């Protein structure tokens, strides 16, 4: 795995690494991929359902009250008049 | 009478009879937490715990008879308790205040529990030692130089050191069973869907479950009765009937068959847990409990499967921590993209970043089929293999960990060496079955070891009654 690829992955992950961090990450990532590669030995015959864990028991779709925006905004690092505040996006 | 040595059931009885008050009990346990501060098991003692205990005393006097009436409980730092900080062991979330109660907290409070503190954990539950906590490692209760395990290490240490009779943790790949084993107590990972995850911070949603730590089996069963069951706020929670775990615990379970996977016998060869595991098998055979050699052919693929699926889901689940809705924001950021990148880079610890990167790698185009899709297929395969194995037996056993708790800082920089610690625990999460780690035996260094008792999905009651049988056998031998 080259640095370019790791940097691309960091971009997808919305993470930044210093050059020093990238250096050690290179080694660690090789090890992680080695572990993941074991899966390639799996002998899967025929089609299998992707997820066989039964779940998703849906409730009746009845309206009920939720949390107020005031409550939901309480942990926001920056907020104003019921909105999250972020820097200007459109130049 | 040392109250802190008592089980939850005994505490409840003493409060009910008027021998002690809930307030006294709560104060004693809080003192215990403060005395043992150096272990770093607890991140915060809740300042309203004593007030809540006083109110509970009045309620109990008025006839309230909840299943946990007056019992002090500690929760892992990723379980929401309204009005309290829930930091997930991360400095990114250090100021986050829960806006509502998780279903498990609500159910415990409804039954009269006093939630006294929140416990240390690996950041976002990623780790096997709490060395990844932003707030420092939780020490092993038996040997201070060693880890308590993880990710729910704080909860396990707290129970082992009598800071509470029962604590909650969470599991994605062994995070309750492994620390329970390292600390010499019981730790249950229930069936997938048995307990609602509403208000529990997600790591890998197809694997996550809330788990229970206790010093006695009865307390474990009691807690499961309280928090198990379907919940309209979590559509992955199952409406399957909740059994009377506590009253069925003494049910005779000598007439069942214990499956010993031959692949596990191979895997333990040369490991520190080997002798103890064979001792366990011998003891059940000596007590005329039927064992059967079974096969779970691909159990060895569990670790690779887990370290593809869990990071993939984590990468998606942790995308919401962006420095906008909650979590701290890096103020040097000049635009929205920079807010995301700088806040996340500053906020997340090394292990969390590593797993987000790995998760996005296995999900990215070009690799998705080779890793993620393949791992999901292996998950299906393992589910089938376990189902087949349970056609031949009622219980499957395996060790919980490779060996005893290891020294703090002893794991090399290679992350995979740490991941290998999870080799016996991860498959229960991958296939969604319940598994209980029971304290059994000791290793070479005199520290506790654990044995896992697994059963079919939603069959926790068989696990409890078999564990009870073992407990009786061990007591008899002592």
Coordinates of C-alpha atoms in Angstrom, one line a residue:
Chain A
X1 CA 0.0 0.0 0.0
X2 CA 1.6 3.3 -1.0
X3 CA 1.4 6.7 0.7
X4 CA -0.9 8.0 -2.1
X5 CA -3.4 5.3 -1.4
X6 CA -3.3 5.9 2.4
X7 CA -3.8 9.6 1.8
X8 CA -6.8 8.9 -0.4
X9 CA -8.2 6.7 2.3
X10 CA -7.7 9.4 4.9
X11 CA -9.5 11.8 2.7
X12 CA -12.5 9.4 2.5
X13 CA -12.3 9.0 6.3
X14 CA -12.2 12.8 6.8
X15 CA -9.0 12.4 8.8
X16 CA -5.6 14.1 8.6
X17 CA -2.2 12.5 9.4
X18 CA 1.2 14.1 9.8
X19 CA 4.0 12.6 7.7
X20 CA 5.3 11.0 10.9
X21 CA 2.0 9.3 11.6
X22 CA 1.8 8.1 8.0
X23 CA 5.1 6.4 8.4
X24 CA 4.0 4.2 11.3
X25 CA 0.5 3.8 9.7
X26 CA 2.1 2.2 6.7
X27 CA 3.5 -0.7 8.7
X28 CA 0.4 -1.2 10.8
X29 CA -1.9 -1.2 7.8
X30 CA 0.2 -3.9 6.2
X31 CA -0.5 -6.1 9.2
X32 CA -4.2 -5.3 9.3
X33 CA -4.5 -6.2 5.6
X34 CA -2.6 -9.5 6.3
X35 CA -5.3 -10.4 8.9
X36 CA -8.1 -9.4 6.6
X37 CA -6.6 -11.4 3.7
X38 CA -7.2 -14.6 5.7
X39 CA -10.8 -14.2 4.5
X40 CA -9.7 -14.9 1.0
X41 CA -9.1 -18.6 2.0
X42 CA -12.7 -19.0 2.8
X43 CA -14.4 -21.6 0.6
X44 CA -17.9 -20.2 -0.1
X45 CA -19.9 -22.5 -2.2
X46 CA -23.1 -21.3 -3.8
X47 CA -25.0 -18.1 -3.0
X48 CA -25.6 -17.1 0.6
X49 CA -27.9 -14.6 2.0
X50 CA -25.8 -11.6 2.9
X51 CA -27.1 -11.2 6.4
X52 CA -28.9 -14.1 8.1
X53 CA -29.5 -12.4 11.4
X54 CA -33.2 -11.9 11.7
X55 CA -34.2 -8.4 12.8
X56 CA -36.0 -5.3 12.1
X57 CA -39.3 -5.8 13.8
X58 CA -41.1 -2.6 12.9
X59 CA -43.6 -0.8 15.1
X60 CA -46.9 0.6 14.0
X61 CA -46.4 3.9 12.3
X62 CA -48.2 6.1 14.8
X63 CA -47.2 9.7 15.2
X64 CA -45.8 10.6 18.6
X65 CA -43.9 13.6 19.9
X66 CA -40.1 13.6 19.6
X67 CA -37.4 15.7 21.1
X68 CA -37.4 19.5 20.7
X69 CA -34.7 21.1 18.5
X70 CA -33.7 23.0 21.6
X71 CA -32.8 19.8 23.4
X72 CA -31.1 18.3 20.3
X73 CA -29.0 21.3 19.8
X74 CA -27.7 21.4 23.4
X75 CA -24.5 19.5 22.6
X76 CA -23.7 21.4 19.4
X77 CA -20.3 23.3 19.5
X78 CA -21.9 26.3 17.7
X79 CA -25.6 27.1 17.3
X80 CA -27.9 30.0 16.6
X81 CA -31.7 30.4 16.6
X82 CA -32.4 26.6 16.4
X83 CA -29.7 25.8 13.8
X84 CA -26.2 24.3 13.8
X85 CA -23.7 26.9 12.8
X86 CA -21.0 26.1 10.3
X87 CA -18.7 28.3 8.2
X88 CA -20.0 29.7 4.9
X89 CA -20.0 27.0 2.3
X90 CA -20.9 28.9 -0.9
X91 CA -18.3 31.5 -1.8
Chain B
X1 CA -21.7 -6.9 57.8
X2 CA -19.7 -5.6 54.8
X3 CA -22.4 -4.5 52.4
X4 CA -20.1 -4.3 49.4
X5 CA -19.5 -8.0 49.5
X6 CA -23.2 -8.8 49.2
X7 CA -25.0 -9.7 46.0
X8 CA -27.7 -7.5 44.6
X9 CA -30.3 -9.9 45.7
X10 CA -29.0 -9.9 49.3
X11 CA -28.7 -6.1 49.3
X12 CA -32.3 -5.8 48.1
X13 CA -33.4 -8.2 50.9
X14 CA -31.5 -6.2 53.6
X15 CA -33.0 -2.9 52.5
X16 CA -36.5 -4.4 52.3
X17 CA -36.3 -5.8 55.9
X18 CA -35.1 -2.4 57.1
X19 CA -31.7 -3.6 58.3
X20 CA -30.0 -1.0 56.1
X21 CA -31.3 1.9 54.1
X22 CA -30.7 2.5 50.4
X23 CA -28.9 5.7 51.3
X24 CA -26.5 3.8 53.6
X25 CA -25.9 1.2 50.8
X26 CA -25.3 3.9 48.2
X27 CA -22.8 5.8 50.5
X28 CA -20.9 2.7 51.3
X29 CA -20.4 1.8 47.6
X30 CA -19.5 5.3 46.7
X31 CA -16.8 5.2 49.5
X32 CA -15.5 2.0 48.0
X33 CA -15.2 3.7 44.6
X34 CA -13.3 6.6 46.1
X35 CA -11.0 4.3 48.1
X36 CA -10.0 2.5 44.9
X37 CA -9.6 5.6 42.7
X38 CA -6.1 4.5 41.6
X39 CA -7.6 1.7 39.6
X40 CA -9.2 4.2 37.3
X41 CA -12.2 2.0 36.9
X42 CA -14.7 4.8 37.3
X43 CA -14.7 8.1 35.4
X44 CA -17.4 9.9 37.4
X45 CA -19.5 9.3 40.5
X46 CA -22.9 10.8 39.9
X47 CA -23.5 13.6 42.3
X48 CA -27.2 12.9 42.7
X49 CA -26.8 9.3 43.6
X50 CA -27.3 9.8 47.3
X51 CA -30.3 12.1 46.7
X52 CA -31.9 9.4 44.5
X53 CA -31.2 6.8 47.2
X54 CA -33.0 8.9 49.8
X55 CA -36.0 9.2 47.5
X56 CA -35.9 5.5 46.9
X57 CA -35.9 4.8 50.7
X58 CA -39.2 6.7 50.9
X59 CA -40.6 4.8 47.9
X60 CA -39.6 1.5 49.4
X61 CA -41.2 2.4 52.7
X62 CA -44.4 3.1 50.8
X63 CA -44.4 -0.4 49.4
X64 CA -42.4 -0.2 46.2
X65 CA -41.0 -3.6 45.4
X66 CA -39.0 -3.3 42.2
X67 CA -36.6 -6.0 41.0
X68 CA -33.6 -3.8 41.7
X69 CA -35.1 -1.7 44.5
X70 CA -32.2 0.2 46.1
X71 CA -29.4 -1.7 44.2
X72 CA -26.4 0.5 43.2
X73 CA -25.4 0.0 39.5
X74 CA -22.5 1.3 37.4
X75 CA -22.8 1.8 33.7
X76 CA -20.3 1.9 30.9
X77 CA -19.5 5.3 29.6
X78 CA -21.3 4.7 26.3
X79 CA -24.8 4.2 27.8
X80 CA -26.9 7.3 27.9
X81 CA -28.3 8.4 31.3
X82 CA -30.2 11.7 30.9
X83 CA -28.4 14.8 32.2
X84 CA -25.1 13.0 32.7
X85 CA -21.9 13.1 30.6
X86 CA -21.5 10.2 28.3
X87 CA -18.0 10.4 26.8
X88 CA -17.4 6.9 25.3
X89 CA -13.9 7.0 26.8
X90 CA -13.1 9.8 24.2
X91 CA -11.8 13.3 24.6
X92 CA -13.9 14.1 21.5
X93 CA -17.0 13.5 23.6
X94 CA -15.8 14.6 27.0
X95 CA -18.5 17.3 27.4
X96 CA -21.3 15.4 25.8
X97 CA -24.4 15.4 28.0
X98 CA -27.1 12.7 27.4
X99 CA -30.4 14.2 26.5
X100 CA -32.5 11.2 27.2
X101 CA -32.3 7.8 28.9
X102 CA -31.2 4.7 27.1
X103 CA -33.8 1.9 27.3
X104 CA -31.6 -0.1 29.6
X105 CA -31.2 2.8 32.0
X106 CA -34.9 3.5 31.9
X107 CA -35.7 -0.1 32.7
X108 CA -33.3 -0.3 35.6
X109 CA -34.6 3.0 37.0
X110 CA -38.2 1.7 36.7
X111 CA -37.2 -1.3 38.8
X112 CA -35.6 0.9 41.5
X113 CA -31.9 0.8 40.6
X114 CA -29.6 3.6 41.8
X115 CA -27.1 4.4 39.1
X116 CA -24.0 5.6 40.9
X117 CA -21.3 6.0 38.4
X118 CA -20.0 5.6 34.8
X119 CA -17.1 3.3 34.1
X120 CA -13.9 3.7 32.1
X121 CA -13.7 2.0 28.6
X122 CA -11.6 1.9 25.5
X123 CA -12.4 4.8 23.3
X124 CA -15.7 4.1 21.4
X125 CA -15.4 0.5 22.8
X126 CA -12.4 -0.3 20.5
X127 CA -9.8 -2.3 22.3
X128 CA -9.2 -5.2 24.7
X129 CA -7.5 -3.5 27.6
X130 CA -8.9 0.1 28.2
X131 CA -5.4 1.2 27.2
X132 CA -7.2 3.1 24.4
X133 CA -9.3 5.1 26.8
X134 CA -8.6 8.9 26.6
X135 CA -8.7 8.9 30.4
X136 CA -6.0 6.4 31.1
X137 CA -6.0 2.6 31.6
X138 CA -8.2 0.7 34.1
X139 CA -6.0 -1.5 36.2
X140 CA -6.6 -5.2 36.9
X141 CA -8.2 -5.7 40.3
X142 CA -6.0 -8.6 41.2
X143 CA -2.7 -7.3 39.9
X144 CA -2.3 -3.6 39.6
X145 CA 0.4 -3.9 36.9
X146 CA -1.9 -5.6 34.5
X147 CA -4.9 -4.6 32.4
X148 CA -8.5 -5.1 33.5
X149 CA -9.3 -6.1 29.9
X150 CA -11.6 -4.2 27.6
X151 CA -13.4 -2.6 26.2
X152 CA -15.6 -2.7 29.2
X153 CA -12.6 -2.9 31.6
X154 CA -13.9 -0.3 34.0
X155 CA -17.2 -2.0 34.6
X156 CA -15.5 -5.4 35.2
X157 CA -12.9 -3.9 37.6
X158 CA -15.6 -2.0 39.4
X159 CA -17.6 -5.2 40.1
X160 CA -14.5 -7.2 41.0
X161 CA -13.5 -4.6 43.5
X162 CA -16.9 -4.4 45.1
X163 CA -17.8 -0.9 43.9
X164 CA -21.2 -2.3 42.9
X165 CA -22.8 -5.7 42.7
X166 CA -23.8 -5.5 39.0
X167 CA -22.4 -3.3 36.2
X168 CA -23.4 -2.9 32.5
X169 CA -20.9 -3.1 29.7
X170 CA -21.3 -3.5 25.9
X171 CA -20.0 -6.1 23.5
X172 CA -19.0 -6.0 19.9
X173 CA -16.5 -8.8 19.9
X174 CA -15.8 -9.9 23.5
X175 CA -15.8 -6.6 25.3
X176 CA -17.7 -8.0 28.3
X177 CA -16.6 -11.6 28.4
X178 CA -12.8 -10.9 28.1
X179 CA -12.6 -8.3 31.0
X180 CA -14.9 -10.6 33.0
X181 CA -12.4 -13.4 32.5
X182 CA -9.4 -11.1 33.4
X183 CA -11.2 -9.9 36.5
X184 CA -12.5 -13.3 37.7
X185 CA -16.3 -12.5 37.5
X186 CA -19.3 -13.4 35.4
X187 CA -19.8 -11.6 32.1
X188 CA -22.8 -12.2 29.8
X189 CA -23.1 -11.3 26.1
X190 CA -26.8 -12.0 25.4
X191 CA -28.3 -13.0 22.0
X192 CA -28.3 -10.3 19.4
X193 CA -31.6 -8.5 19.8
X194 CA -32.2 -9.6 23.4
X195 CA -31.5 -6.2 24.8
X196 CA -32.5 -2.8 23.3
X197 CA -29.6 -0.7 22.1
X198 CA -31.6 2.5 22.1
X199 CA -29.4 5.2 23.7
X200 CA -26.3 3.0 23.6
X201 CA -23.6 4.6 21.4
X202 CA -23.1 2.4 18.3
X203 CA -19.9 0.8 17.3
X204 CA -20.8 -2.0 14.8
X205 CA -24.6 -2.2 14.8
X206 CA -24.9 -5.8 13.5
X207 CA -22.7 -7.0 16.3
X208 CA -23.3 -4.7 19.3
X209 CA -25.1 -5.9 22.5
X210 CA -25.3 -4.6 26.0
X211 CA -23.8 -7.1 28.5
X212 CA -23.9 -7.8 32.2
X213 CA -21.1 -8.1 34.8
X214 CA -21.8 -9.7 38.2
X215 CA -20.2 -11.5 41.0
X216 CA -23.0 -14.1 41.2
X217 CA -25.0 -15.9 38.5
X218 CA -28.3 -15.0 40.2
X219 CA -27.5 -11.3 39.9
X220 CA -26.7 -11.7 36.3
X221 CA -30.0 -13.5 35.6
X222 CA -31.9 -10.9 37.6
X223 CA -30.4 -8.0 35.6
X224 CA -31.2 -9.8 32.3
X225 CA -34.8 -10.1 33.3
X226 CA -35.0 -6.4 33.9
X227 CA -33.3 -5.1 30.8
X228 CA -34.2 -7.8 28.2
X229 CA -37.1 -7.6 25.8
X230 CA -38.4 -5.8 22.7
X231 CA -38.4 -2.1 22.5
X232 CA -40.2 0.1 20.0
X233 CA -37.3 2.5 19.9
X234 CA -34.9 -0.2 18.6
X235 CA -36.3 -2.2 15.7
X236 CA -33.5 -4.7 16.0
X237 CA -34.6 -5.7 19.5
X238 CA -36.5 -8.9 19.5
X239 CA -40.0 -9.5 20.9
X240 CA -39.1 -13.1 21.7
X241 CA -40.4 -13.9 25.2
X242 CA -38.1 -13.0 28.1
X243 CA -37.7 -16.1 30.3
X244 CA -37.8 -16.2 34.1
X245 CA -34.0 -16.6 34.1
X246 CA -33.7 -16.3 37.9
X247 CA -36.3 -18.8 38.9
X248 CA -35.2 -21.3 36.3
X249 CA -31.5 -21.1 37.3
X250 CA -31.6 -24.2 39.6
X251 CA -33.3 -26.3 37.0
X252 CA -31.4 -29.6 36.7
X253 CA -29.1 -29.4 33.7
X254 CA -27.2 -32.7 34.1
X255 CA -29.2 -34.2 31.3
X256 CA -27.8 -32.0 28.6
X257 CA -25.0 -32.5 26.0
X258 CA -21.9 -30.3 26.0
X259 CA -20.3 -29.8 22.6
X260 CA -16.5 -29.5 22.4
X261 CA -15.4 -28.2 19.0
X262 CA -12.4 -30.1 17.7
X263 CA -11.2 -27.0 16.0
X264 CA -11.0 -25.3 19.4
X265 CA -9.0 -28.2 20.8
X266 CA -6.5 -27.6 18.0
X267 CA -6.5 -23.8 18.5
X268 CA -5.7 -24.0 22.3
X269 CA -2.7 -26.2 21.7
X270 CA 0.3 -24.5 23.3
X271 CA -1.8 -21.5 24.6
X272 CA -1.7 -20.6 28.3
X273 CA -5.4 -21.5 28.5
X274 CA -4.9 -25.0 27.3
X275 CA -4.5 -26.9 30.6
X276 CA -7.4 -25.1 32.2
X277 CA -9.7 -25.8 29.3
X278 CA -8.9 -29.5 29.4
X279 CA -9.3 -29.5 33.2
X280 CA -12.8 -28.1 32.7
X281 CA -13.7 -30.8 30.2
X282 CA -12.4 -33.4 32.6
X283 CA -14.5 -32.0 35.5
X284 CA -17.7 -32.1 33.5
X285 CA -17.0 -35.6 32.3
X286 CA -16.2 -36.7 35.9
X287 CA -19.5 -35.4 37.0
X288 CA -21.4 -37.5 34.4
X289 CA -22.4 -34.7 32.2
X290 CA -22.4 -35.8 28.6
X291 CA -19.8 -34.3 26.2
X292 CA -19.7 -34.6 22.5
X293 CA -16.9 -33.9 20.0
X294 CA -18.4 -31.5 17.5
X295 CA -17.1 -29.5 14.6
X296 CA -17.4 -25.8 13.6
X297 CA -15.2 -26.0 10.6
X298 CA -14.6 -22.4 9.9
X299 CA -14.4 -21.0 13.5
X300 CA -10.8 -20.0 12.7
X301 CA -12.1 -17.5 10.1
X302 CA -13.9 -15.6 12.9
X303 CA -11.2 -13.1 13.7
X304 CA -10.6 -12.0 10.1
X305 CA -14.4 -11.8 9.5
X306 CA -14.7 -9.7 12.6
X307 CA -11.9 -7.3 11.8
X308 CA -13.5 -6.7 8.4
X309 CA -17.2 -6.3 9.5
X310 CA -16.7 -4.4 12.7
X311 CA -14.4 -1.7 11.3
X312 CA -16.6 -1.4 8.2
X313 CA -19.6 -0.6 10.3
X314 CA -17.6 1.6 12.7
X315 CA -16.4 3.7 9.8
X316 CA -20.0 4.4 8.9
X317 CA -21.3 4.8 12.5
X318 CA -18.5 7.2 13.5
X319 CA -19.1 9.5 10.5
X320 CA -21.6 11.3 12.7
X321 CA -18.9 12.6 15.0
X322 CA -18.0 15.6 12.9
X323 CA -17.6 18.6 15.1
X324 CA -21.0 20.0 14.0
X325 CA -23.8 18.3 15.8
X326 CA -21.9 17.3 18.9
X327 CA -18.3 16.6 19.9
X328 CA -15.8 19.4 20.2
X329 CA -14.9 21.5 17.2
X330 CA -11.4 22.4 16.1
X331 CA -11.5 26.2 16.0
X332 CA -8.7 26.5 13.5
X333 CA -11.0 25.1 10.8
X334 CA -11.8 27.6 8.1
X335 CA -14.4 25.7 6.1
X336 CA -16.8 22.8 6.5
X337 CA -14.4 20.2 5.2
X338 CA -11.7 21.4 7.6
X339 CA -14.2 21.3 10.5
X340 CA -14.7 17.6 9.8
X341 CA -11.1 16.7 9.2
X342 CA -9.5 18.8 11.9
X343 CA -12.1 18.1 14.6
X344 CA -12.0 14.3 13.9
X345 CA -8.2 14.2 13.7
X346 CA -7.8 16.0 17.0
X347 CA -10.7 14.2 18.7
X348 CA -10.2 10.6 17.9
X349 CA -7.5 8.5 19.3
X350 CA -5.0 6.3 17.4
X351 CA -7.0 3.0 17.5
X352 CA -10.3 4.6 16.5
X353 CA -8.6 6.3 13.5
X354 CA -7.0 3.0 12.5
X355 CA -10.3 1.2 12.5
X356 CA -12.1 3.9 10.6
X357 CA -9.3 3.7 7.9
X358 CA -9.5 -0.1 7.8
X359 CA -13.3 0.1 7.6
X360 CA -13.3 2.5 4.7
X361 CA -10.6 0.4 3.0
X362 CA -12.7 -2.8 3.0
X363 CA -15.7 -0.9 1.9
X364 CA -14.0 1.1 -0.9
X365 CA -14.7 0.2 -4.5
X366 CA -12.2 -2.4 -5.8
X367 CA -12.0 -4.0 -2.4
X368 CA -15.6 -4.3 -1.3
X369 CA -16.2 -7.7 -3.0
X370 CA -12.9 -9.2 -1.8
X371 CA -13.3 -8.2 1.8
X372 CA -16.7 -6.9 3.0
X373 CA -18.9 -9.0 0.8
X374 CA -16.8 -12.1 1.4
X375 CA -16.9 -11.5 5.2
X376 CA -20.7 -11.2 5.1
X377 CA -20.8 -14.5 3.3
X378 CA -18.5 -16.1 5.9
X379 CA -20.8 -14.7 8.6
X380 CA -23.7 -16.7 6.9
X381 CA -21.5 -19.8 6.7
X382 CA -20.6 -19.5 10.4
X383 CA -24.3 -19.1 11.3
X384 CA -25.0 -22.3 9.5
X385 CA -22.1 -24.2 11.1
X386 CA -23.2 -23.2 14.6
X387 CA -26.8 -24.1 13.8
X388 CA -25.7 -27.5 12.7
X389 CA -23.5 -27.9 15.8
X390 CA -26.4 -27.1 18.0
X391 CA -28.3 -30.0 16.4
X392 CA -25.9 -32.2 18.3
X393 CA -25.6 -30.5 21.6
X394 CA -27.2 -27.9 23.9
X395 CA -24.1 -26.0 25.0
X396 CA -20.8 -25.3 23.3
X397 CA -17.8 -24.5 25.4
X398 CA -14.5 -22.8 24.7
X399 CA -12.0 -20.7 26.6
X400 CA -12.7 -17.0 26.9
X401 CA -9.2 -15.7 26.5
X402 CA -5.7 -16.9 25.3
X403 CA -4.5 -16.7 28.9
X404 CA -4.4 -14.5 32.0
X405 CA -4.5 -10.7 32.0
X406 CA -1.4 -9.2 30.4
X407 CA 0.9 -6.4 31.7
X408 CA 0.0 -2.9 30.9
X409 CA 2.0 -1.6 27.9
X410 CA 3.2 -5.1 27.1
X411 CA 1.6 -5.5 23.7
X412 CA 3.9 -4.5 20.9
X413 CA 3.1 -1.9 18.3
X414 CA 1.7 -4.4 16.0
X415 CA -2.1 -4.0 16.4
X416 CA -2.9 -7.5 15.2
X417 CA -1.1 -9.0 18.2
X418 CA -3.7 -7.3 20.4
X419 CA -6.6 -8.3 18.0
X420 CA -5.6 -12.0 18.4
X421 CA -6.7 -11.7 22.0
X422 CA -10.3 -11.8 20.6
X423 CA -10.0 -15.1 18.8
X424 CA -12.4 -17.1 21.0
X425 CA -14.9 -14.4 21.7
X426 CA -15.7 -12.8 18.3
X427 CA -17.7 -15.7 16.7
X428 CA -20.5 -15.4 19.2
X429 CA -21.1 -11.8 18.0
X430 CA -20.8 -12.7 14.4
X431 CA -23.5 -15.4 14.7
X432 CA -25.6 -13.6 17.3
X433 CA -25.7 -16.3 19.9
X434 CA -25.5 -15.7 23.7
X435 CA -22.3 -16.5 25.6
X436 CA -21.4 -16.3 29.2
X437 CA -17.9 -16.2 30.6
X438 CA -17.7 -17.9 33.9
X439 CA -14.7 -17.6 36.2
X440 CA -13.0 -21.0 36.1
X441 CA -9.5 -21.9 37.2
X442 CA -6.3 -19.9 37.3
X443 CA -3.3 -19.5 35.0
X444 CA 0.4 -20.0 35.7
X445 CA 0.7 -16.6 37.3
X446 CA -2.2 -17.2 39.6
X447 CA -4.6 -14.9 37.8
X448 CA -8.2 -15.9 36.9
X449 CA -9.2 -17.5 33.7
X450 CA -12.6 -17.9 32.2
X451 CA -14.6 -20.5 30.2
X452 CA -17.3 -19.5 27.7
X453 CA -20.7 -21.2 27.8
X454 CA -22.6 -20.7 24.6
X455 CA -26.1 -21.7 23.5
X456 CA -28.6 -21.2 20.8
X457 CA -30.1 -17.8 20.2
X458 CA -32.5 -16.7 23.0
X459 CA -31.5 -19.7 25.1
X460 CA -29.8 -17.8 27.9
X461 CA -31.7 -19.8 30.5
X462 CA -29.9 -23.0 29.5
X463 CA -26.6 -21.2 29.8
X464 CA -27.5 -20.0 33.3
X465 CA -28.6 -23.3 34.6
X466 CA -25.5 -25.1 33.2
X467 CA -23.3 -22.4 34.8
X468 CA -25.1 -23.0 38.1
X469 CA -24.4 -26.7 37.8
X470 CA -20.7 -25.9 37.3
X471 CA -20.8 -23.6 40.3
X472 CA -22.2 -26.3 42.5
X473 CA -19.5 -28.8 41.3
X474 CA -16.7 -26.3 41.9
X475 CA -18.1 -25.6 45.4
X476 CA -18.3 -29.3 46.2
X477 CA -14.6 -29.8 45.1
X478 CA -13.4 -26.9 47.2

